[in-house]
XYZ file of N, CA, C and O in Angstrom:
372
model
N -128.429 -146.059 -34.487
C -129.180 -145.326 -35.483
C -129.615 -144.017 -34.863
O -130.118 -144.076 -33.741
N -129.481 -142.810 -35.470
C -129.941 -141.316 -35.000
C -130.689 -141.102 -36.109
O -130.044 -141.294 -37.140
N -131.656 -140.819 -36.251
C -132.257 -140.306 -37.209
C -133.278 -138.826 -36.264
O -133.790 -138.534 -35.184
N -133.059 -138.378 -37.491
C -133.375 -136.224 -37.106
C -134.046 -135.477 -38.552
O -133.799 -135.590 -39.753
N -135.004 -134.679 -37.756
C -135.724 -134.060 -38.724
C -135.030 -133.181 -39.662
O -133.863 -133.372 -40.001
N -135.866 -132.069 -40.142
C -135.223 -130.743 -41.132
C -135.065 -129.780 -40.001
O -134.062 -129.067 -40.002
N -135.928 -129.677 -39.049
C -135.400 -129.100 -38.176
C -134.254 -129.677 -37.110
O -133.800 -128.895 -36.274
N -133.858 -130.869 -37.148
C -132.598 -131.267 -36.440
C -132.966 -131.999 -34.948
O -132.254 -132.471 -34.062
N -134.431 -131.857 -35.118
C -134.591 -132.636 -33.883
C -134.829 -133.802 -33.736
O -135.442 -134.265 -34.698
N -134.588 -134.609 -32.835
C -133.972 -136.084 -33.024
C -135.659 -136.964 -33.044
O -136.598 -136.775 -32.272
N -135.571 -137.927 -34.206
C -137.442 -138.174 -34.200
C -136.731 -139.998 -33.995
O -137.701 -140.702 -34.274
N -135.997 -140.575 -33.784
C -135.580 -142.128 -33.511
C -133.970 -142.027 -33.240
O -133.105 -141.430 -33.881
N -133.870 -142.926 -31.914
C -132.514 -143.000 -31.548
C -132.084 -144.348 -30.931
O -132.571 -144.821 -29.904
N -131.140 -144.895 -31.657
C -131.069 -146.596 -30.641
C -129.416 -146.528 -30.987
O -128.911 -146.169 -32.050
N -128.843 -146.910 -29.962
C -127.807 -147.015 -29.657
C -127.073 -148.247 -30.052
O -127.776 -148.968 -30.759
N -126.061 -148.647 -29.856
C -125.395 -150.227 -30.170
C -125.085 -150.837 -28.970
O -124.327 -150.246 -28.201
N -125.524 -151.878 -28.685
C -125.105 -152.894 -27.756
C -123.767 -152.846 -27.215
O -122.806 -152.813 -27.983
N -123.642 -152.839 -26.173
C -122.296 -153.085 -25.742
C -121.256 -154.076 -25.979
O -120.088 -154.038 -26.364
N -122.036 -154.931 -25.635
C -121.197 -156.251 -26.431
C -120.084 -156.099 -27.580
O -118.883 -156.368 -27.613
N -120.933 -155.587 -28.452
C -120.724 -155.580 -30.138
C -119.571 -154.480 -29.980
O -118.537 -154.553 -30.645
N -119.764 -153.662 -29.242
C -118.966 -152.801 -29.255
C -117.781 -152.924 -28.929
O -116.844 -152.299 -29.425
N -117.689 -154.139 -27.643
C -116.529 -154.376 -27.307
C -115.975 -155.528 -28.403
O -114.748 -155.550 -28.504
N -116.709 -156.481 -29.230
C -116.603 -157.154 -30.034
C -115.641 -156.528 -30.842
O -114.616 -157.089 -31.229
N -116.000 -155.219 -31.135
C -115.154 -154.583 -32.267
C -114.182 -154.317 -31.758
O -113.179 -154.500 -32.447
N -114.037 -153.927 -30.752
C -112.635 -153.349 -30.066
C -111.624 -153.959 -29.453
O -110.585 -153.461 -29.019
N -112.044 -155.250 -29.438
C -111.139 -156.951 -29.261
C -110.637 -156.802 -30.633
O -109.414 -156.671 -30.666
N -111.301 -156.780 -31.927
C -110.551 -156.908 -33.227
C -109.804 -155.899 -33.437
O -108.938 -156.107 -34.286
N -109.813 -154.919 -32.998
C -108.993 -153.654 -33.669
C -107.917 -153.609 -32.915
O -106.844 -153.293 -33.428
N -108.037 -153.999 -31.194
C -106.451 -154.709 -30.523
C -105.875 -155.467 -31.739
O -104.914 -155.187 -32.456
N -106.899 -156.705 -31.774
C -105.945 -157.694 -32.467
C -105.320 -157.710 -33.440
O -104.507 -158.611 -33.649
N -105.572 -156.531 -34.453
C -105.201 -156.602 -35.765
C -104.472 -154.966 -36.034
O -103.998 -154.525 -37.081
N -104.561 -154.460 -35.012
C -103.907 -153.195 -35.416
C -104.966 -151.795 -36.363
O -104.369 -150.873 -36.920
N -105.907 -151.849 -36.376
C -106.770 -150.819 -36.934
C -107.485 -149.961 -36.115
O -107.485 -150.082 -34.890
N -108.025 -149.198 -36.645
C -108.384 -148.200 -35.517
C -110.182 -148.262 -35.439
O -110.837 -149.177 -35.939
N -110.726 -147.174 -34.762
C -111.998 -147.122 -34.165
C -112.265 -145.805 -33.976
O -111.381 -144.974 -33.766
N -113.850 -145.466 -34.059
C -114.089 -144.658 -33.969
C -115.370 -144.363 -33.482
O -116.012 -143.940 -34.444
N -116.023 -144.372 -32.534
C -117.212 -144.001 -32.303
C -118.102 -143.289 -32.278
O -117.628 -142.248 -31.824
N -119.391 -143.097 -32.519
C -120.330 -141.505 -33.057
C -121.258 -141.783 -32.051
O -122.011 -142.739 -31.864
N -121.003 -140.534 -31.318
C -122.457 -140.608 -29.887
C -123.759 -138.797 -30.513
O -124.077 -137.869 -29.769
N -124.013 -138.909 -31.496
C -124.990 -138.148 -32.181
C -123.243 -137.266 -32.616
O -122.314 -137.988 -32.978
N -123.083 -136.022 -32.529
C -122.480 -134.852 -33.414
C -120.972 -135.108 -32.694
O -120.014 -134.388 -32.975
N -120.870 -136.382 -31.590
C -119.430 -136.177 -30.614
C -119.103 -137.680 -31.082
O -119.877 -138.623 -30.918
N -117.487 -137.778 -31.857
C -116.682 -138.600 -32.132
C -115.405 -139.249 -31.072
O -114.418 -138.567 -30.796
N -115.547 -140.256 -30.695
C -114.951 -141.021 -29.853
C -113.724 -142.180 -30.123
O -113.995 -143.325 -30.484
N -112.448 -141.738 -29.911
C -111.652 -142.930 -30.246
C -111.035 -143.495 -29.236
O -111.261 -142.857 -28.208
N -110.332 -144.437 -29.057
C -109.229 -145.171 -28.748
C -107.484 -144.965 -28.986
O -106.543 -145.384 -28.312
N -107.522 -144.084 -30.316
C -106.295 -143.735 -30.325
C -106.391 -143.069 -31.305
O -107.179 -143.359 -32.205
N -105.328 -141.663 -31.348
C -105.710 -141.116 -32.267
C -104.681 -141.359 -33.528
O -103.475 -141.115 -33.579
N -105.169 -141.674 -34.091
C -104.094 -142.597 -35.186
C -104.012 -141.680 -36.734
O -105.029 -141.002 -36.886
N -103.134 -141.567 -37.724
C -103.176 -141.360 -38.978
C -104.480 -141.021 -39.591
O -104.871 -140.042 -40.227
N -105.101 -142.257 -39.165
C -106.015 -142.464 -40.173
C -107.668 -141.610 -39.784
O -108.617 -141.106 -40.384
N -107.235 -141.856 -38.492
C -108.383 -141.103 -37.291
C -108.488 -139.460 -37.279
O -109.584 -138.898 -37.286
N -107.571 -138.936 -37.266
C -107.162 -137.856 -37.768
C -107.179 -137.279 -39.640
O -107.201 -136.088 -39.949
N -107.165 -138.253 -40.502
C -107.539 -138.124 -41.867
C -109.037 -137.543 -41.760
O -109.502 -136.564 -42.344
N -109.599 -138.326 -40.945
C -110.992 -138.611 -41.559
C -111.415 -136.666 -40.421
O -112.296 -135.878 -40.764
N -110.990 -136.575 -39.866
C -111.092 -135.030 -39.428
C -110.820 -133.722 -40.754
O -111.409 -132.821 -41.351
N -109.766 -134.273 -40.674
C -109.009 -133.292 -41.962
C -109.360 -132.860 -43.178
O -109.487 -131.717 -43.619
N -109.634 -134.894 -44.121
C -110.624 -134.575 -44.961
C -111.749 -134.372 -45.264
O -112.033 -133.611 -46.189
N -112.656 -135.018 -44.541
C -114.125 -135.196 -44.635
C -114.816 -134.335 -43.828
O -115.997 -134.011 -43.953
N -113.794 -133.865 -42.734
C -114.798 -132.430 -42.230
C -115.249 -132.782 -40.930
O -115.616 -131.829 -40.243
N -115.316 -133.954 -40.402
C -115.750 -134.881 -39.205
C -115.388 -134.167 -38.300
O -114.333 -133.540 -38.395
N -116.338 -134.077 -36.991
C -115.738 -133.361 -35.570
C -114.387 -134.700 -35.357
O -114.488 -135.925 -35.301
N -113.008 -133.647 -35.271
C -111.910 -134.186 -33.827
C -112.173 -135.783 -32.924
O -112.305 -135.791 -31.700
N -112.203 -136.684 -33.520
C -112.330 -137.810 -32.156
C -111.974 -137.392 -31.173
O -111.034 -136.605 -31.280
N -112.451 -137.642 -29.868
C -111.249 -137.217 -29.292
C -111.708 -138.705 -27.989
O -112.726 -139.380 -27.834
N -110.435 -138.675 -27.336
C -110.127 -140.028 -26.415
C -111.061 -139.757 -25.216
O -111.460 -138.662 -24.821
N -111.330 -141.013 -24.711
C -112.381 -141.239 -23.308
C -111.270 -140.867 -22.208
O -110.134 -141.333 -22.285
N -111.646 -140.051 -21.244
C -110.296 -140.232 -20.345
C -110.804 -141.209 -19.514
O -111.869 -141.779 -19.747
N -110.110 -141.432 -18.569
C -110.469 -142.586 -17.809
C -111.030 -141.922 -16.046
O -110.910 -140.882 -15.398
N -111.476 -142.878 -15.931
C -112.728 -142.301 -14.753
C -111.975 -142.404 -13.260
O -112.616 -142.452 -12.210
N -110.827 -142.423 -13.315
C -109.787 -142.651 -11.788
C -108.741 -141.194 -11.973
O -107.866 -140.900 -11.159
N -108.989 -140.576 -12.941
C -107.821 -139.401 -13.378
C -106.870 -140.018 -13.279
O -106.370 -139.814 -12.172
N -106.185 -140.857 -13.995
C -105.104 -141.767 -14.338
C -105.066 -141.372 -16.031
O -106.098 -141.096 -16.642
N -103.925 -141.390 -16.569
C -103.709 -141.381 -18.410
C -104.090 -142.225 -19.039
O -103.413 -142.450 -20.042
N -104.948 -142.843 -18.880
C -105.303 -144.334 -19.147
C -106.834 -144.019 -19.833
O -107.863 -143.634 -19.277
N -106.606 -144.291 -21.061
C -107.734 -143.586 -22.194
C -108.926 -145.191 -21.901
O -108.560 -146.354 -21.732
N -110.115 -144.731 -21.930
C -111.283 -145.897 -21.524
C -111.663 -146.096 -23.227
O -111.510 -145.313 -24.165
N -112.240 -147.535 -23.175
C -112.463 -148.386 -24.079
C -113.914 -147.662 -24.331
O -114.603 -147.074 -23.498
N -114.222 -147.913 -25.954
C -115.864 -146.949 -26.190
C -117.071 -147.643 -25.492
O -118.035 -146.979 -25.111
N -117.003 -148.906 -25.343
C -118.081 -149.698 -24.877
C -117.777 -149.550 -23.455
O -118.221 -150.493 -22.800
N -117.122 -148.608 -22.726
C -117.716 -147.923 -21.451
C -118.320 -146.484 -21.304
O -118.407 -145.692 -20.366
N -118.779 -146.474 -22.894
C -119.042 -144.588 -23.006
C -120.542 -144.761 -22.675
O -121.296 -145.553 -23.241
N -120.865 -143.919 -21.691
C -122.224 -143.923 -21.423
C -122.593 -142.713 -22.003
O -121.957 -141.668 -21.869
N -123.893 -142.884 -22.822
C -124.358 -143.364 -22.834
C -124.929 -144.628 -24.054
O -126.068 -144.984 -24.357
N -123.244 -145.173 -24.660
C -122.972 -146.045 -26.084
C -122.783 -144.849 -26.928
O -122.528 -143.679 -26.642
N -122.954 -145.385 -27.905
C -122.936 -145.218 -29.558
C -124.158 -145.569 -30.773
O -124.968 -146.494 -30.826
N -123.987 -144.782 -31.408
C -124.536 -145.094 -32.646
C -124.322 -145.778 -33.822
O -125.030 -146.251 -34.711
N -123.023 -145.688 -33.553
C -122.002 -146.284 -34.626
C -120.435 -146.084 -34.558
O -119.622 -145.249 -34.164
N -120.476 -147.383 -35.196
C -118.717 -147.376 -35.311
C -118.373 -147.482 -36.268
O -118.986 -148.161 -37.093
N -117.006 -146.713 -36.600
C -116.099 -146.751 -38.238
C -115.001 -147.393 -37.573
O -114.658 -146.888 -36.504
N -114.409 -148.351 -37.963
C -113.599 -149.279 -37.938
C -112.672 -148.857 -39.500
O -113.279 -148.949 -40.567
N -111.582 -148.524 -39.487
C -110.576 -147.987 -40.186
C -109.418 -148.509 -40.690
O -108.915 -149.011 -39.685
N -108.699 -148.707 -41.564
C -107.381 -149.645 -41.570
C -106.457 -148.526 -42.574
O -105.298 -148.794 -42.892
């Protein structure tokens, strides 16, 4: 949850559990859908997919863009290692 004034400054902020996060991201392996994570105004995916990219295009959404991975290897990191979490996730099909 982010919640922000008229002036934009942030008045409550709680993040999502990690767990849950990875919860979601076990299902979206398993089933083929995508993910998307919101860390306040910066969008976070896993892959940038069709649909991940729609939601840029149409709705106006900042670019997801992928975690790189913390060894400089091509190897994009899972959101429930984004420090410092999320606010939310859109789960997509």
């Amino acid at each position: 949850l982010f919640c922000v004034d008229g002036d934009g400054n942030i008045i409550f902020e709680k993040k999502l559990d990690r767990m849950a996060i990875d919860a979601a991201e076990k299902l979206v392996a398993e089933t083929g859908i995508s993910i998307v994570g919101y860390d306040g105004d910066d969008l976070y995916t896993t892959k940038q997919t069709e649909i991940v990219i729609h939601l840029h295009e149409h709705y106006g959404e900042p670019l997801p863009v992928l975690l790189p991975s913390l060894d400089n290897s091509n190897n994009v990191r899972n959101l429930s290692t984004h420090e410092p979490s999320t606010h939310k996730l859109l789960i997509m099909d």
